[in-house]
Amino acid sequence: MSIEQLSQEIISVCRLLRQNKLVNATHGNISARYGDIMLITPTGSDFYTIEQEDLVRMNIISGEIISKGHPSKEYDLHLLAYRKRPDINAVIHAHSPNSVAVSCHKEVTNLDSIVPAYTLSFAIYTKHLPMVGYFKAGSMELAEKATDKLIGNNAVVLQHHGIIVVSDSVMKGLYRLEEIEENSEIALKIGFDSKSMDPDSL
C-alpha cells in the first residue's frame, strides 16, 4: 500500500466514524504507521470534511513534525503506542457513547477488564477491555497510562472520555471499535448480569 492509499483509508474511516456516530463535532483522532512515519489527523478536525492533504506527518522515532499542519493534541499517545507496540499500524481514538457509558457504570470494579464478553467477536478479538482513570486530554500522563494498558491489549477505555483501539490496519481498527461498542451496548441493556463467555477459554 502506498502512502497515498493509506491516507485515503484514514479519510474513509474518518467518514464512517462520523456517519456511525462514534465521534462527534471535532473530537476523536486517527493515525496510521507508514514505516517510521505516522500520519495523524490534525487538531480540531471535522471527520466529515477532512481531506488527505490535511493529515499531518510525524517521525515516530523522533516525534518531529515533518509536514505542514498541527497534529491532534493526543499525538503523544499515538507515538507512544507505535513505540511500545511495533506490531500495530493503526490507532483510533473515538468517543463512542456505549463504551464511555460503560466506563462510568457503577458495576465496573475490575480496571483490567471492565465489561464481560457477551459477543463472540469481542471474546475472540478483544478478550479484555481495560480502563484508565480520568486524565487531562492531550496530557503526557494520559498517553503513558493508556499506552501501558495497550501492552498485551488491543483497546483501552479512558474513563469519562473515550476509547483507544489499535490494530494492524485502520479498517480493522474500525471493526474492532464497532465490536467493542456492540458488546458495551449489550452490557448496558442487560445490566452486566447475564452469563458471559470466558475469552481465555476460547
mmCIF file of C-alpha atoms in Angstrom:
data_model
loop_
_atom_site.group_PDB
_atom_site.id
_atom_site.type_symbol
_atom_site.label_atom_id
_atom_site.label_comp_id
_atom_site.label_asym_id
_atom_site.label_seq_id
_atom_site.Cartn_x
_atom_site.Cartn_y
_atom_site.Cartn_z
ATOM 1 C CA MET A 1 0.000 0.000 0.000
ATOM 2 C CA SER A 2 1.317 3.448 -0.925
ATOM 3 C CA ILE A 3 1.235 6.374 1.489
ATOM 4 C CA GLU A 4 -1.474 7.942 -0.682
ATOM 5 C CA GLN A 5 -3.616 4.800 -0.414
ATOM 6 C CA LEU A 6 -3.061 4.727 3.348
ATOM 7 C CA SER A 7 -4.106 8.380 3.556
ATOM 8 C CA GLN A 8 -7.308 7.592 1.682
ATOM 9 C CA GLU A 9 -8.070 4.699 4.039
ATOM 10 C CA ILE A 10 -7.745 7.063 7.006
ATOM 11 C CA ILE A 11 -10.148 9.529 5.385
ATOM 12 C CA SER A 12 -12.639 6.759 4.606
ATOM 13 C CA VAL A 13 -12.623 5.603 8.232
ATOM 14 C CA CYS A 14 -12.995 9.217 9.406
ATOM 15 C CA ARG A 15 -16.217 9.463 7.398
ATOM 16 C CA LEU A 16 -17.509 6.141 8.756
ATOM 17 C CA LEU A 17 -16.820 7.145 12.349
ATOM 18 C CA ARG A 18 -18.925 10.288 11.898
ATOM 19 C CA GLN A 19 -21.688 8.514 9.993
ATOM 20 C CA ASN A 20 -21.920 5.823 12.677
ATOM 21 C CA LYS A 21 -21.871 8.434 15.476
ATOM 22 C CA LEU A 22 -18.732 7.070 17.072
ATOM 23 C CA VAL A 23 -17.285 10.593 17.141
ATOM 24 C CA ASN A 24 -18.990 13.981 17.144
ATOM 25 C CA ALA A 25 -18.116 17.576 16.363
ATOM 26 C CA THR A 26 -14.315 17.859 16.114
ATOM 27 C CA HIS A 27 -13.494 15.146 18.636
ATOM 28 C CA GLY A 28 -11.515 11.964 18.043
ATOM 29 C CA ASN A 29 -8.336 11.252 16.108
ATOM 30 C CA ILE A 30 -6.827 8.580 13.871
ATOM 31 C CA SER A 31 -3.270 7.722 12.933
ATOM 32 C CA ALA A 32 -1.502 5.113 10.836
ATOM 33 C CA ARG A 33 2.098 3.936 10.582
ATOM 34 C CA TYR A 34 3.981 4.058 7.284
ATOM 35 C CA GLY A 35 7.495 2.868 8.052
ATOM 36 C CA ASP A 36 8.917 5.399 10.501
ATOM 37 C CA ILE A 37 6.251 7.952 9.559
ATOM 38 C CA MET A 38 2.990 8.494 11.410
ATOM 39 C CA LEU A 39 0.054 10.019 9.541
ATOM 40 C CA ILE A 40 -2.352 11.627 12.012
ATOM 41 C CA THR A 41 -5.473 13.739 11.798
ATOM 42 C CA PRO A 42 -4.937 17.416 12.654
ATOM 43 C CA THR A 43 -6.185 19.103 15.793
ATOM 44 C CA GLY A 44 -9.755 20.348 15.680
ATOM 45 C CA SER A 45 -10.619 18.469 12.507
ATOM 46 C CA ASP A 46 -14.155 17.556 11.438
ATOM 47 C CA PHE A 47 -14.147 13.998 10.121
ATOM 48 C CA TYR A 48 -16.892 14.902 7.641
ATOM 49 C CA THR A 49 -14.728 17.434 5.827
ATOM 50 C CA ILE A 50 -11.118 16.367 6.433
ATOM 51 C CA GLU A 51 -9.101 15.583 3.285
ATOM 52 C CA GLN A 52 -5.882 13.665 2.596
ATOM 53 C CA GLU A 53 -3.784 16.808 2.388
ATOM 54 C CA ASP A 54 -4.849 17.777 5.915
ATOM 55 C CA LEU A 55 -3.149 14.762 7.516
ATOM 56 C CA VAL A 56 -0.008 15.624 9.462
ATOM 57 C CA ARG A 57 3.156 13.562 9.100
ATOM 58 C CA MET A 58 5.432 12.937 12.073
ATOM 59 C CA ASN A 59 8.581 10.911 12.595
ATOM 60 C CA ILE A 60 7.680 8.127 15.020
ATOM 61 C CA ILE A 61 11.203 7.813 16.417
ATOM 62 C CA SER A 62 11.987 11.491 16.975
ATOM 63 C CA GLY A 63 8.462 12.870 17.303
ATOM 64 C CA GLU A 64 9.321 15.615 14.814
ATOM 65 C CA ILE A 65 6.578 17.102 12.640
ATOM 66 C CA ILE A 66 7.738 16.685 9.041
ATOM 67 C CA SER A 67 4.840 18.300 7.175
ATOM 68 C CA LYS A 68 2.630 21.347 7.474
ATOM 69 C CA GLY A 69 -0.217 21.440 9.950
ATOM 70 C CA HIS A 70 -0.769 20.810 13.644
ATOM 71 C CA PRO A 71 -1.364 17.227 14.775
ATOM 72 C CA SER A 72 -4.111 16.175 17.161
ATOM 73 C CA LYS A 73 -3.302 17.110 20.745
ATOM 74 C CA GLU A 74 -3.289 13.375 21.506
ATOM 75 C CA TYR A 75 -0.270 12.827 19.236
ATOM 76 C CA ASP A 76 1.936 11.707 22.143
ATOM 77 C CA LEU A 77 -0.469 8.861 22.844
ATOM 78 C CA HIS A 78 -0.258 7.713 19.227
ATOM 79 C CA LEU A 79 3.529 7.971 19.112
ATOM 80 C CA LEU A 80 3.935 6.004 22.333
ATOM 81 C CA ALA A 81 1.534 3.331 21.095
ATOM 82 C CA TYR A 82 3.685 2.729 17.993
ATOM 83 C CA ARG A 83 6.893 2.701 20.013
ATOM 84 C CA LYS A 84 5.537 0.239 22.576
ATOM 85 C CA ARG A 85 3.673 -1.921 20.048
ATOM 86 C CA PRO A 86 5.821 -2.494 16.931
ATOM 87 C CA ASP A 87 3.175 -4.968 15.729
ATOM 88 C CA ILE A 88 0.449 -2.346 15.215
ATOM 89 C CA ASN A 89 -0.070 0.004 12.275
ATOM 90 C CA ALA A 90 -3.152 1.983 13.288
ATOM 91 C CA VAL A 91 -4.552 3.821 16.311
ATOM 92 C CA ILE A 92 -8.126 5.116 16.568
ATOM 93 C CA HIS A 93 -9.393 7.339 19.366
ATOM 94 C CA ALA A 94 -13.179 7.682 19.401
ATOM 95 C CA HIS A 95 -15.806 8.960 21.794
ATOM 96 C CA SER A 96 -18.123 6.013 21.209
ATOM 97 C CA PRO A 97 -21.102 6.513 23.545
ATOM 98 C CA ASN A 98 -21.660 2.956 24.786
ATOM 99 C CA SER A 99 -18.052 2.315 25.773
ATOM 100 C CA VAL A 100 -17.943 5.715 27.502
ATOM 101 C CA ALA A 101 -21.171 4.849 29.332
ATOM 102 C CA VAL A 102 -19.660 1.560 30.500
ATOM 103 C CA SER A 103 -16.645 3.470 31.840
ATOM 104 C CA CYS A 104 -18.997 5.458 34.084
ATOM 105 C CA HIS A 105 -21.013 2.471 35.269
ATOM 106 C CA LYS A 106 -21.191 1.613 38.957
ATOM 107 C CA GLU A 107 -20.717 -2.107 38.227
ATOM 108 C CA VAL A 108 -17.201 -1.578 36.875
ATOM 109 C CA THR A 109 -14.804 -2.860 39.530
ATOM 110 C CA ASN A 110 -12.004 -4.598 37.610
ATOM 111 C CA LEU A 111 -9.950 -1.983 35.733
ATOM 112 C CA ASP A 112 -8.170 -4.690 33.751
ATOM 113 C CA SER A 113 -11.442 -5.979 32.272
ATOM 114 C CA ILE A 114 -14.335 -3.566 32.720
ATOM 115 C CA VAL A 115 -17.024 -5.396 30.736
ATOM 116 C CA PRO A 116 -17.830 -9.099 30.291
ATOM 117 C CA ALA A 117 -17.618 -10.742 26.875
ATOM 118 C CA TYR A 118 -21.160 -11.107 25.542
ATOM 119 C CA THR A 119 -20.405 -11.406 21.817
ATOM 120 C CA LEU A 120 -18.194 -13.955 20.101
ATOM 121 C CA SER A 121 -16.250 -11.300 18.185
ATOM 122 C CA PHE A 122 -15.446 -9.441 21.412
ATOM 123 C CA ALA A 123 -14.394 -12.680 23.115
ATOM 124 C CA ILE A 124 -12.096 -13.650 20.236
ATOM 125 C CA TYR A 125 -10.585 -10.343 19.123
ATOM 126 C CA THR A 126 -10.699 -8.046 22.155
ATOM 127 C CA LYS A 127 -10.894 -10.547 25.049
ATOM 128 C CA HIS A 128 -10.402 -8.000 27.835
ATOM 129 C CA LEU A 129 -11.172 -4.278 27.874
ATOM 130 C CA PRO A 130 -9.052 -2.394 30.430
ATOM 131 C CA MET A 131 -9.615 1.176 31.577
ATOM 132 C CA VAL A 132 -7.528 4.038 32.903
ATOM 133 C CA GLY A 133 -8.936 6.741 35.168
ATOM 134 C CA TYR A 134 -9.565 10.279 34.038
ATOM 135 C CA PHE A 135 -6.540 12.316 32.981
ATOM 136 C CA LYS A 136 -6.479 15.593 31.068
ATOM 137 C CA ALA A 137 -6.904 15.118 27.319
ATOM 138 C CA GLY A 138 -3.635 15.562 25.467
ATOM 139 C CA SER A 139 -1.506 15.152 28.588
ATOM 140 C CA MET A 140 1.624 13.016 28.682
ATOM 141 C CA GLU A 141 0.244 11.331 31.804
ATOM 142 C CA LEU A 142 -2.784 10.126 29.850
ATOM 143 C CA ALA A 143 -0.553 8.981 26.973
ATOM 144 C CA GLU A 144 1.704 6.971 29.265
ATOM 145 C CA LYS A 145 -1.080 5.390 31.333
ATOM 146 C CA ALA A 146 -3.181 4.466 28.300
ATOM 147 C CA THR A 147 -0.352 3.001 26.254
ATOM 148 C CA ASP A 148 0.881 0.962 29.208
ATOM 149 C CA LYS A 149 -2.546 -0.721 29.153
ATOM 150 C CA LEU A 150 -2.139 -1.375 25.422
ATOM 151 C CA ILE A 151 0.788 -3.687 26.118
ATOM 152 C CA GLY A 152 -0.980 -7.020 25.863
ATOM 153 C CA ASN A 153 -4.350 -5.459 24.955
ATOM 154 C CA ASN A 154 -5.808 -4.096 21.729
ATOM 155 C CA ALA A 155 -8.052 -1.471 23.303
ATOM 156 C CA VAL A 156 -8.282 0.710 26.384
ATOM 157 C CA VAL A 157 -11.117 2.868 27.670
ATOM 158 C CA LEU A 158 -10.381 6.348 29.000
ATOM 159 C CA GLN A 159 -12.829 6.964 31.838
ATOM 160 C CA HIS A 160 -15.426 9.680 31.084
ATOM 161 C CA HIS A 161 -13.587 10.360 27.828
ATOM 162 C CA GLY A 162 -13.438 7.754 25.068
ATOM 163 C CA ILE A 163 -11.681 4.672 23.793
ATOM 164 C CA ILE A 164 -8.405 3.821 22.081
ATOM 165 C CA VAL A 165 -8.213 0.834 19.738
ATOM 166 C CA VAL A 166 -5.119 -0.431 17.931
ATOM 167 C CA SER A 167 -4.792 -2.829 15.028
ATOM 168 C CA ASP A 168 -2.643 -3.768 12.073
ATOM 169 C CA SER A 169 -4.768 -1.614 9.762
ATOM 170 C CA VAL A 170 -7.068 1.381 10.072
ATOM 171 C CA MET A 171 -10.098 -0.509 8.733
ATOM 172 C CA LYS A 172 -9.546 -3.420 11.116
ATOM 173 C CA GLY A 173 -9.284 -0.870 13.918
ATOM 174 C CA LEU A 174 -12.739 0.401 12.970
ATOM 175 C CA TYR A 175 -14.095 -3.162 13.015
ATOM 176 C CA ARG A 176 -12.653 -3.688 16.498
ATOM 177 C CA LEU A 177 -14.188 -0.436 17.708
ATOM 178 C CA GLU A 178 -17.597 -1.460 16.378
ATOM 179 C CA GLU A 179 -17.324 -4.874 18.054
ATOM 180 C CA ILE A 180 -16.483 -3.268 21.401
ATOM 181 C CA GLU A 181 -19.322 -0.779 21.020
ATOM 182 C CA GLU A 182 -21.794 -3.604 20.319
ATOM 183 C CA ASN A 183 -20.602 -5.590 23.346
ATOM 184 C CA SER A 184 -20.813 -2.469 25.531
ATOM 185 C CA GLU A 185 -24.353 -1.753 24.344
ATOM 186 C CA ILE A 186 -25.424 -5.277 25.299
ATOM 187 C CA ALA A 187 -23.816 -4.910 28.725
ATOM 188 C CA LEU A 188 -25.713 -1.685 29.354
ATOM 189 C CA LYS A 189 -29.025 -3.185 28.230
ATOM 190 C CA ILE A 190 -28.824 -6.232 30.482
ATOM 191 C CA GLY A 191 -27.073 -4.567 33.403
ATOM 192 C CA PHE A 192 -23.915 -6.706 33.333
ATOM 193 C CA ASP A 193 -25.925 -9.516 34.969
ATOM 194 C CA SER A 194 -26.243 -12.068 32.206
ATOM 195 C CA LYS A 195 -23.905 -15.025 31.808
ATOM 196 C CA SER A 196 -20.944 -14.129 29.610
ATOM 197 C CA MET A 197 -18.261 -16.047 27.748
ATOM 198 C CA ASP A 198 -14.794 -16.608 29.140
ATOM 199 C CA PRO A 199 -12.413 -15.188 26.479
ATOM 200 C CA ASP A 200 -9.467 -17.103 27.921
ATOM 201 C CA SER A 201 -11.197 -20.427 27.267
ATOM 202 C CA LEU A 202 -11.616 -19.776 23.540
#
